[in-house]
């Protein structure tokens, strides 16, 4: 018998013969009228994310200026230009010298301040990790209330890779001292910019 | 169940000076004294591990003990703050437990469903009966792809399998990418905690390890410096590795997805940089549906570190363009455990470490004192399933105060299982004489609820300040005769007896 058959046979022989029905999972929606954008902002900052202060300026201009100030930049969004072009075949490790990356999130989650980035948003998945800094554009109309709602989204059933990023790479493995940029990006900056085609 | 209504998302906003993400401490903590690092339990062939002896050495290093205790207690308090921010917390725990119990009682079905869906998405699925087969499968994959270096993220399963040692003997370089795990690898020591592997070390210990192995400045123990040095030294190794290995926190049968949670993003780097991606996954990780996943994601990091979610929650459902993805489903004793009437629910564990953070014995003795892959309360109930003789005295390293059970996000009755193991080990003659005497006392106490409650007075409310009473009482050999009991304070039962609404009967 193969290991697969052995394991499954042992599981069948040993699994407890108990009635354990699968429960319904409620959505635990927040009260009507909850300000999802405000909740998202609070949670995103709590997770160590940065919401640059744009003052009276157009947030796109602020983001563009940030990108322009970096030697190597790579943008996946039409609104902002970078100087490093990705193709489907770009080797993942070759993104290591990028100073700043720009991506648009598929959606955000108010409960945890998370943004969902998929293999389509990133094109090359290491764009989410190897650049020193990452800028994320998020359409404020695409914020779901909590993780129960987030997992109703279609991305999970179609993408091979999708991540909820909540703030930058962080560690506190030494004496609990929090340091950003353990292995991945040192900062995660977010701008609320409506998607061009709604 | 409180219905479909959830809590107010804007309640309990975090204090601006307290960023509760990742494993960061919420109170200023730092070591001031350089002190030799106490090492873990003495491993002597198949002899029973003497946790008490290793714990005494840990306690004899006061700076290490103080920092360890303070850090883990801070994580426990951060967890409590998160719990209070979620109105449906107890509903989530109940759901998590029910989903896991359903999945485990239908495990064969969900494993087959996961396998079929993962294969349909292009994932290669392998099955390993034990550690040896797991290691052999991965070695042959690495040889097929001429891999010289493998980068990996933290995985308790690979610790179970002795993976790093095996690969070293086979001539494959393995590089850990989680900071804490990397520190432990460079120091040739096992992780001491499932979530914070180097929590037993002080900054000066890390500076010494890095100076010795990475050539950093031995006198500079600034945490930012040390972390940055590790980033700089590890990055080139990540960039030209030929294979990446991760574990998995959850496996979704319905979609063929596995989910990995990290704070550093190191699992995503390990998985997304080299062209060969491998995941080692215990068979108990499977859950039925996508809608079950948020229940666990909401509980995991809040229970573990008191942060709302890990920085990265990564979902792998198929190979990358131009890449290859292999999953190894590992049994290694799990299917046997499933048949243990008293202990099968230990398979619900999601390895959050909350039971360790709250345990007075763990906090004051360090994870390495257990001399086993799994330390702390969860270790006490699963280590004996790996080796009943070697780990025969571990179930006595507990005060049975029940705090572990109270914090467990999947509601495992941990302290009852610890008591259960004491009995089983007594019946199978795996008990040293001293512990047999103790067992009689413990048995008497456990069979008399009122007495038991008297004995655990102080346990939970006073858990922070007065762990000594529980740690050093006469039920636990290793604190024998060393301390006087602390004055009792009010427990839940005392409180309830005074405040119960009807004024009759004991709570049930
Ligand atoms: S037993 Fe419960 S509390 Fe302990 S690690 Fe497992 S899930 Fe967490």
XYZ file of C-alpha atoms and ligand atoms in Angstrom:
714
model
C 0.000 0.000 0.000
C 1.209 3.497 -0.685
C 1.792 5.985 2.118
C -1.283 7.829 0.969
C -3.448 4.730 1.367
C -1.816 3.855 4.691
C -2.439 7.286 6.138
C -6.017 7.477 4.927
C -6.701 3.961 6.199
C -5.362 4.838 9.651
C -7.388 8.053 9.684
C -10.543 6.093 8.800
C -9.833 3.504 11.457
C -9.098 6.047 14.193
C -11.325 9.039 13.562
C -13.762 9.372 16.453
C -17.286 8.205 15.594
C -18.874 11.305 17.037
C -21.584 13.570 15.717
C -19.827 16.864 15.002
C -21.858 18.945 12.540
C -20.219 21.774 10.626
C -21.538 25.053 12.059
C -22.910 27.995 10.113
C -20.474 30.886 10.284
C -22.218 34.269 10.716
C -20.799 37.410 9.101
C -20.624 39.362 12.360
C -21.317 42.562 10.465
C -20.616 45.793 12.315
C -23.606 47.985 13.180
C -25.349 49.776 10.299
C -23.737 53.073 9.424
C -20.225 52.123 10.580
C -17.664 54.369 8.902
C -15.534 51.747 7.155
C -12.998 54.229 5.844
C -12.367 55.625 9.327
C -12.082 52.116 10.780
C -9.681 51.101 8.012
C -7.475 54.140 8.609
C -7.223 53.454 12.337
C -6.417 49.775 11.868
C -3.924 50.395 9.052
C -1.941 52.813 11.201
C -2.122 50.470 14.175
C -0.495 47.790 12.028
C 2.403 50.110 11.260
C 1.211 51.352 7.863
C 1.777 54.965 6.791
C -0.964 57.304 5.553
C 0.999 60.200 4.057
C -0.479 63.572 4.855
C -1.470 65.094 1.505
C -2.868 68.338 2.888
C -4.711 70.193 0.144
C -2.656 68.475 -2.585
C -3.868 65.804 -4.965
C -2.802 62.474 -3.365
C -1.630 61.266 -6.766
C 0.829 64.146 -6.972
C 2.140 63.348 -3.507
C 2.629 59.706 -4.497
C 4.279 60.669 -7.782
C 6.711 62.944 -5.975
C 7.647 60.113 -3.601
C 8.332 57.802 -6.518
C 10.294 60.431 -8.408
C 12.556 60.891 -5.387
C 13.794 57.308 -5.492
C 16.543 56.039 -7.830
C 14.856 52.756 -8.837
C 11.075 52.595 -8.947
C 8.599 50.134 -10.365
C 4.928 50.913 -10.839
C 2.085 48.573 -11.667
C -0.487 51.376 -11.909
C -1.152 53.500 -14.983
C -1.442 56.693 -12.907
C 2.184 56.618 -11.777
C 5.328 56.026 -13.783
C 8.348 54.103 -12.567
C 11.669 53.500 -14.268
C 11.771 49.712 -14.001
C 9.536 47.732 -16.310
C 8.234 44.295 -15.382
C 7.233 41.564 -17.780
C 5.646 38.214 -17.034
C 9.081 36.633 -17.318
C 11.056 39.018 -15.114
C 13.076 36.808 -12.706
C 11.651 37.299 -9.186
C 15.061 37.866 -7.556
C 15.904 40.681 -9.991
C 13.532 43.014 -8.137
C 15.958 43.238 -5.210
C 17.420 46.618 -6.193
C 14.065 48.402 -6.426
C 13.759 51.247 -3.947
C 10.046 51.748 -4.235
C 7.220 49.731 -5.754
C 3.685 50.915 -6.546
C 0.671 48.615 -6.746
C -3.115 48.879 -6.606
C -4.862 46.665 -4.055
C -7.831 44.524 -5.059
C -9.632 45.560 -1.865
C -9.121 46.544 1.762
C -10.409 45.172 5.096
C -11.522 47.712 7.714
C -11.265 45.358 10.693
C -7.552 44.713 10.296
C -6.353 47.510 8.013
C -5.316 44.892 5.461
C -4.966 45.253 1.707
C -5.363 42.320 -0.649
C -2.676 41.995 -3.313
C -2.940 39.237 -5.895
C -0.578 37.832 -8.498
C -2.331 40.100 -11.014
C -1.908 43.203 -8.859
C 1.783 42.365 -8.394
C 2.600 40.758 -11.775
C 5.784 39.418 -10.200
C 4.964 38.398 -6.623
C 8.269 39.567 -5.173
C 7.209 43.144 -5.983
C 5.344 42.971 -2.689
C 8.485 42.055 -0.725
C 11.824 42.870 -2.302
C 11.544 46.658 -2.823
C 12.685 48.739 0.148
C 9.331 50.542 0.250
C 5.866 49.896 -1.128
C 3.091 52.308 -2.082
C -0.418 50.911 -2.307
C -3.359 52.646 -3.960
C -6.741 51.678 -2.579
C -10.162 52.610 -3.868
C -12.089 53.712 -0.757
C -15.211 52.157 -2.303
C -13.498 48.772 -2.087
C -13.242 48.399 1.660
C -15.091 45.475 3.213
C -15.996 45.514 6.887
C -14.290 42.435 8.284
C -12.515 39.218 7.419
C -15.762 37.262 7.041
C -16.749 39.644 4.249
C -13.213 39.630 2.867
C -13.286 35.875 2.302
C -16.484 36.231 0.260
C -14.455 37.990 -2.435
C -13.878 36.167 -5.744
C -10.062 36.572 -5.707
C -9.581 33.582 -3.373
C -11.218 31.236 -5.841
C -9.416 32.387 -8.968
C -5.900 33.470 -8.001
C -2.966 31.162 -7.400
C -1.432 33.689 -5.041
C -3.085 36.370 -2.942
C -1.938 38.020 0.269
C -3.474 40.216 2.919
C -0.774 42.729 3.771
C -1.290 44.581 7.015
C 1.472 47.109 7.475
C 5.130 46.615 6.559
C 7.421 43.692 7.300
C 7.906 43.669 11.064
C 9.751 41.749 13.715
C 10.270 41.989 17.432
C 12.123 38.741 17.877
C 14.832 40.415 19.968
C 13.563 41.549 23.379
C 10.220 42.577 21.885
C 11.685 45.672 20.235
C 9.621 46.394 17.128
C 11.639 46.882 13.950
C 10.155 47.436 10.497
C 11.815 45.893 7.466
C 12.824 42.535 8.960
C 13.048 40.900 5.529
C 10.410 42.543 3.366
C 9.468 46.197 2.809
C 10.526 48.799 5.359
C 7.428 50.919 4.866
C 3.929 50.450 3.488
C 2.348 53.744 2.401
C -1.229 53.964 1.318
C -3.182 56.480 -0.763
C -6.947 56.428 -1.195
C -7.425 56.862 -4.927
C -10.567 55.696 -6.749
C -9.948 53.078 -9.431
C -9.849 54.630 -12.932
C -12.622 52.428 -14.313
C -14.702 52.372 -11.170
C -24.280 32.394 19.439
C -25.092 36.080 19.399
C -26.483 36.057 15.861
C -24.931 37.663 12.851
C -24.272 41.018 14.443
C -20.634 41.835 15.079
C -18.956 44.335 17.327
C -18.306 47.996 16.690
C -15.190 48.323 14.553
C -14.440 51.683 16.109
C -14.528 50.523 19.702
C -11.277 50.421 21.682
C -9.115 52.412 19.290
C -5.443 51.726 20.001
C -3.461 54.263 21.939
C -1.344 56.185 19.459
C 1.779 55.499 21.496
C 1.089 51.791 21.507
C 1.341 50.096 18.162
C 0.081 46.618 18.895
C 1.303 44.887 15.775
C 3.577 41.932 15.292
C 5.243 40.624 18.438
C 6.301 44.063 19.627
C 6.216 44.657 23.372
C 3.610 47.158 24.526
C 5.618 48.179 27.573
C 9.251 49.190 27.632
C 11.333 46.133 28.397
C 15.025 45.730 28.195
C 17.775 43.725 29.739
C 20.450 45.583 31.629
C 22.746 42.861 32.811
C 24.902 40.618 30.689
C 24.506 37.115 31.934
C 25.418 33.727 30.486
C 22.451 32.220 28.665
C 21.035 29.205 30.478
C 20.827 26.236 28.125
C 18.012 23.760 27.741
C 17.303 20.330 29.147
C 20.031 17.713 29.115
C 19.236 15.141 26.447
C 20.490 11.727 27.478
C 19.455 9.114 24.934
C 15.974 7.879 25.690
C 16.151 8.798 29.385
C 13.197 10.792 30.650
C 13.764 14.542 30.288
C 14.320 16.275 33.619
C 12.503 19.545 33.004
C 12.867 20.553 36.644
C 16.631 20.450 36.451
C 16.746 22.683 33.359
C 14.178 25.023 34.879
C 16.321 25.467 37.969
C 19.190 26.588 35.802
C 16.898 29.045 34.003
C 15.680 30.488 37.294
C 19.283 30.774 38.427
C 19.797 33.314 35.606
C 17.627 36.118 37.018
C 17.948 38.561 34.122
C 16.872 35.908 31.625
C 14.049 34.759 33.822
C 12.804 38.295 34.459
C 12.813 39.296 30.786
C 11.246 36.047 29.648
C 8.476 36.273 32.210
C 7.813 39.951 31.456
C 7.741 39.558 27.685
C 5.398 36.613 27.649
C 3.120 38.171 30.212
C 2.978 41.301 28.055
C 1.922 39.143 25.080
C -0.789 37.615 27.238
C -2.034 41.085 28.195
C -1.966 42.254 24.595
C -4.072 39.206 23.784
C -6.578 40.179 26.471
C -6.882 43.694 25.059
C -7.607 42.308 21.601
C -10.152 39.900 23.020
C -11.997 42.738 24.734
C -12.149 44.587 21.407
C -14.127 41.786 19.720
C -17.707 41.387 20.954
C -18.037 37.976 19.277
C -14.791 36.549 20.730
C -16.387 33.640 22.554
C -18.532 32.852 19.504
C -15.374 32.690 17.411
C -13.716 30.299 19.867
C -16.761 28.057 19.866
C -16.943 28.107 16.079
C -13.237 27.384 15.757
C -13.560 24.401 18.047
C -16.646 23.070 16.260
C -15.129 23.477 12.801
C -11.941 21.695 13.863
C -13.844 18.858 15.546
C -15.960 18.429 12.450
C -12.899 18.440 10.204
C -11.034 15.935 12.395
C -13.971 13.533 12.556
C -14.156 13.701 8.737
C -10.448 14.058 8.152
C -10.121 11.449 5.402
C -12.829 13.167 3.375
C -11.352 16.647 3.642
C -7.810 15.471 2.938
C -9.008 13.826 -0.261
C -10.973 16.911 -1.190
C -7.963 19.149 -0.622
C -5.746 16.828 -2.625
C -8.143 16.726 -5.585
C -8.574 20.520 -5.670
C -4.893 21.258 -5.196
C -3.995 18.833 -7.999
C -6.568 20.422 -10.264
C -4.816 23.762 -9.654
C -1.435 22.279 -10.602
C -0.002 21.543 -7.139
C 1.928 18.270 -6.721
C 0.689 16.513 -3.581
C 2.854 14.008 -1.688
C 2.070 11.960 1.425
C 4.566 11.150 4.163
C 3.907 8.680 6.980
C 6.659 9.953 9.227
C 9.634 12.250 9.581
C 11.948 10.011 7.564
C 9.613 9.822 4.622
C 9.017 13.586 4.748
C 12.736 14.274 4.654
C 13.334 11.721 1.899
C 10.583 13.147 -0.330
C 11.980 16.647 -0.040
C 15.565 15.506 -0.546
C 14.645 13.749 -3.764
C 12.810 16.854 -5.012
C 15.858 18.975 -4.213
C 18.198 16.518 -5.936
C 15.970 16.426 -9.017
C 16.241 20.214 -9.247
C 19.989 20.320 -8.405
C 19.274 22.466 -5.367
C 22.281 23.510 -3.305
C 20.554 25.956 -1.022
C 17.019 25.969 0.361
C 15.506 28.982 2.105
C 12.764 28.308 4.569
C 10.337 29.980 6.887
C 9.449 28.800 10.360
C 7.680 25.465 10.579
C 7.199 23.399 13.727
C 6.580 20.349 11.569
C 10.070 20.514 10.097
C 11.389 20.773 13.678
C 9.449 17.602 14.445
C 11.144 15.963 11.466
C 14.713 16.961 12.338
C 14.779 18.471 8.876
C 17.745 20.818 9.214
C 20.097 18.185 10.594
C 19.027 15.732 7.929
C 19.662 18.243 5.140
C 23.035 19.198 6.615
C 24.050 15.529 6.465
C 22.810 15.383 2.879
C 24.913 18.336 1.797
C 22.070 20.839 1.277
C 22.420 24.271 2.818
C 19.290 25.345 4.691
C 18.818 29.013 5.595
C 16.104 30.055 8.038
C 14.573 33.398 7.072
C 12.568 34.233 10.204
C 14.787 36.387 12.428
C 14.138 34.435 15.616
C 14.528 31.103 13.867
C 17.719 32.296 12.168
C 19.171 33.285 15.539
C 18.386 29.796 16.820
C 19.847 28.162 13.742
C 23.084 30.144 14.015
C 23.298 29.227 17.702
C 22.600 25.564 16.914
C 19.655 25.571 19.296
C 16.021 24.519 18.808
C 13.281 27.174 18.889
C 12.080 27.703 22.448
C 8.568 28.923 21.566
C 6.275 28.179 18.613
C 5.790 31.854 17.718
C 8.804 33.693 19.151
C 11.620 31.155 18.791
C 14.373 33.195 20.482
C 12.283 34.728 23.260
C 14.526 33.134 25.895
C 17.557 35.086 24.649
C 18.641 38.567 25.699
C 19.973 41.120 23.226
C 23.486 40.411 24.518
C 23.055 36.716 23.703
C 22.018 37.595 20.141
C 24.945 40.001 19.782
C 27.304 37.202 20.827
C 25.782 34.720 18.370
C 25.904 37.208 15.481
C 29.466 38.274 16.317
C 30.535 34.640 16.251
C 28.641 33.607 13.113
C 28.030 36.756 11.059
C 31.057 38.811 12.094
C 29.091 41.682 13.633
C 30.425 44.000 16.339
C 30.355 41.949 19.575
C 29.943 45.077 21.708
C 26.975 46.463 19.813
C 23.777 44.922 21.104
C 21.441 47.572 19.729
C 18.354 45.722 18.491
C 17.970 47.793 15.313
C 21.608 47.172 14.450
C 21.294 43.430 15.013
C 18.084 43.156 13.004
C 19.518 45.167 10.129
C 22.693 43.063 10.102
C 20.628 39.937 9.788
C 18.600 41.451 6.936
C 21.750 42.411 5.065
C 23.414 39.029 5.584
C 20.378 36.903 4.768
C 19.130 38.747 1.698
C 21.831 37.585 -0.727
C 21.228 34.012 0.429
C 17.522 34.384 -0.346
C 18.158 35.861 -3.763
C 20.167 32.984 -5.144
C 18.561 30.014 -3.384
C 17.105 27.399 -5.713
C 14.221 26.268 -3.544
C 11.946 27.666 -0.845
C 10.109 25.797 1.912
C 7.267 26.969 4.133
C 4.873 25.339 6.543
C 1.182 26.164 6.602
C -1.176 27.458 9.252
C -4.382 26.399 7.520
C -5.417 24.288 4.573
C -8.751 24.900 2.842
C -10.186 21.710 1.359
C -12.837 23.463 -0.719
C -10.370 25.542 -2.742
C -7.138 23.543 -2.500
C -5.461 26.518 -0.812
C -2.890 26.608 1.964
C -2.398 29.689 4.118
C 0.796 30.916 5.787
C 0.891 33.679 8.412
C 4.073 35.647 9.152
C 5.055 39.094 10.341
C 8.296 39.439 8.443
C 7.083 38.488 4.979
C 9.770 35.846 4.977
C 7.414 33.044 3.950
C 6.396 35.069 0.886
C 10.037 35.643 0.035
C 10.852 31.960 0.496
C 7.861 30.916 -1.598
C 8.023 33.549 -4.315
C 11.727 33.983 -5.036
C 13.102 30.552 -6.072
C 11.364 28.613 -8.835
C 10.824 25.481 -6.721
C 8.333 25.942 -3.891
C 7.606 23.280 -1.263
C 5.223 23.300 1.692
C 5.339 20.810 4.589
C 1.912 20.442 6.129
C 0.557 18.314 8.987
C -2.617 16.470 8.032
C -4.557 18.050 10.923
C -4.366 21.528 9.366
C -7.261 21.040 6.992
C -10.519 22.988 7.374
C -13.531 22.476 5.127
C -14.541 25.801 3.584
C -13.244 29.232 2.691
C -15.835 30.768 5.014
C -14.268 28.855 7.914
C -10.929 30.542 7.352
C -11.766 34.009 8.788
C -12.728 32.425 12.112
C -9.150 31.184 12.493
C -7.387 34.172 10.982
C -9.270 36.433 13.378
C -8.222 34.303 16.365
C -4.643 33.346 15.516
C -2.563 36.502 15.845
C -4.821 38.030 18.458
C -4.269 34.956 20.643
C -0.599 34.608 19.818
C 0.732 38.142 19.991
C -2.197 40.395 20.722
C -2.081 41.875 17.237
C -5.242 41.952 15.091
C -3.666 39.939 12.275
C -0.171 38.968 11.186
C 1.462 41.500 8.844
C 1.211 38.925 6.052
C -1.541 36.353 5.572
C -0.564 34.566 2.384
C -2.705 32.239 0.305
C -1.221 29.731 -2.115
C -3.628 27.978 -4.433
C -1.392 26.981 -7.308
C 2.114 27.308 -8.737
C 3.526 30.587 -9.994
C 3.954 31.167 -13.688
C 7.124 29.278 -14.558
C 7.361 27.719 -11.077
C 6.644 24.366 -9.489
C 4.698 23.870 -6.261
C 4.848 20.742 -4.098
C 2.890 20.022 -0.933
C 3.941 17.243 1.446
C 1.102 16.084 3.709
C 2.661 14.602 6.828
C 1.164 12.195 9.352
C 4.014 11.561 11.816
C 1.800 10.178 14.560
C -1.259 12.352 13.976
C -3.507 9.543 12.723
C -2.634 7.551 15.869
C -3.404 10.524 18.088
C -6.771 10.805 16.375
C -7.694 7.466 17.922
C -6.877 8.463 21.520
C -10.217 8.987 23.155
C -8.985 11.398 25.813
C -6.443 13.260 23.741
C -7.592 13.487 20.109
C -8.824 17.076 20.479
C -5.209 18.183 20.956
C -5.161 17.967 17.137
C -7.313 21.123 17.059
C -4.237 23.130 18.069
C -3.388 26.035 15.750
C 0.037 26.586 17.380
C -0.680 30.107 18.576
C 1.420 29.766 21.725
C -1.140 31.536 23.946
C -1.060 28.624 26.397
C 2.704 29.075 26.726
C 2.492 32.811 27.275
C 0.045 32.392 30.119
C 1.663 29.379 31.783
C 3.528 30.258 35.001
C 5.811 27.239 34.634
C 6.695 28.049 31.027
C 7.265 31.723 31.697
C 9.682 30.972 34.492
C 11.543 28.045 33.019
C 11.915 28.722 29.285
C 10.825 26.543 26.386
C 14.106 24.697 26.042
C 13.750 23.223 29.520
C 11.161 20.810 28.125
C 13.718 19.130 25.869
C 11.033 18.472 23.242
C 9.809 20.001 19.974
C 6.682 21.332 21.658
C 7.066 23.098 24.983
C 4.583 24.512 27.433
C 1.043 23.241 28.040
C 0.440 22.016 24.479
C 3.790 20.225 24.595
C 2.817 18.398 27.771
C -0.126 16.789 26.021
C 1.407 15.974 22.646
C 5.051 15.188 23.431
C 4.161 11.899 25.178
C 2.463 10.752 21.960
C 5.851 10.944 20.238
C 7.777 9.144 22.993
C 5.984 8.080 26.131
C 9.118 7.180 28.047
C 11.332 10.104 27.191
C 8.598 12.651 27.903
C 7.054 10.771 30.824
C 7.674 13.448 33.415
C 6.647 16.457 31.316
C 2.934 16.304 32.258
C 4.041 17.066 35.810
C 5.455 20.434 34.792
C 2.132 22.107 35.289
C 0.160 23.668 38.080
C -3.149 22.563 36.531
C -4.414 26.092 37.084
C -6.451 25.966 33.879
C -5.268 29.284 32.503
C -4.071 27.555 29.320
C -7.539 26.149 28.739
C -9.077 29.582 29.272
C -6.969 31.287 26.617
C -6.911 28.496 24.010
C -8.613 29.868 20.865
C -9.831 26.402 19.834
C -10.970 25.464 23.339
C -8.764 22.471 23.955
C -9.252 21.262 27.553
C -5.499 21.412 28.003
C -5.260 21.168 31.771
C -7.659 18.230 31.887
C -5.577 16.430 29.297
C -2.454 17.108 31.343
C -4.145 15.471 34.332
C -5.267 12.669 32.011
C -1.693 12.016 30.903
C -0.543 11.817 34.507
C -2.995 9.003 35.005
C -2.113 7.211 31.795
C 1.577 7.393 32.574
C 0.945 6.062 36.067
C -1.044 3.157 34.685
C 1.627 2.289 32.144
C 4.341 2.405 34.840
C 6.154 5.309 33.240
C 6.395 7.143 36.531
C 9.380 7.723 38.742
C 8.741 6.877 42.413
C 8.584 10.464 43.615
C 5.897 11.219 41.106
C 3.887 8.178 42.125
C 3.597 9.633 45.599
C 2.595 12.948 44.103
C 0.055 11.247 41.894
C -1.771 9.861 44.882
C -2.081 13.331 46.331
C -3.021 14.823 43.012
C -5.555 12.078 42.355
C -7.152 12.717 45.716
C -7.254 16.426 45.048
C -8.591 16.107 41.528
C -11.354 13.797 42.603
C -12.527 16.296 45.221
C -13.551 19.446 43.386
C -13.862 21.557 46.495
C -10.367 20.664 47.629
C -9.054 21.248 44.159
C -10.558 24.700 44.072
C -9.021 25.514 47.401
C -5.675 24.408 46.052
C -5.896 26.550 42.963
C -7.035 29.689 44.752
C -4.835 32.518 43.484
C -4.250 30.715 40.232
C -5.840 32.932 37.634
C -6.406 36.347 39.133
C -3.004 36.317 40.723
C -1.323 34.583 37.823
C 0.975 37.444 37.115
C 2.242 38.286 40.542
C 2.000 35.058 42.428
C 2.876 32.218 40.131
C 5.182 30.874 42.814
C 2.442 29.329 44.853
C 1.362 27.237 41.932
C 4.821 26.610 40.639
C 6.240 25.568 43.978
C 3.403 23.686 45.560
C 3.770 20.133 46.698
C 2.176 18.671 43.588
C 5.161 19.647 41.551
C 8.405 17.968 42.397
C 10.657 20.566 41.047
C 9.649 23.383 43.319
C 9.558 21.105 46.335
C 10.083 22.804 49.654
C 11.551 25.910 48.205
C 8.908 28.537 48.793
C 6.029 29.236 51.117
C 2.570 29.528 49.570
C 1.362 33.025 48.847
C -1.800 34.280 50.539
C -4.886 33.277 48.562
C -6.990 35.865 46.751
C -10.430 35.608 45.292
C -10.917 33.120 42.450
C -13.837 32.899 40.132
C -15.471 30.284 42.293
C -15.056 32.380 45.407
C -16.367 35.378 43.580
C -19.258 33.416 42.179
C -20.125 31.949 45.553
C -20.435 35.481 46.924
C -22.115 37.020 43.935
C -24.190 34.315 42.328
C -27.611 35.574 41.387
C -29.824 32.869 42.908
C -27.869 32.132 46.018
C -28.191 28.390 45.594
C -26.014 25.609 44.335
C -22.584 25.501 42.824
C -22.016 26.723 39.314
C -21.806 23.841 36.887
S -3.141 24.414 22.592
Fe -4.487 26.160 22.160
S -3.459 27.900 23.155
Fe -1.915 26.263 23.008
S -0.838 26.657 21.079
Fe -2.507 25.228 20.619
S -4.194 26.538 19.959
Fe -2.754 27.862 21.016
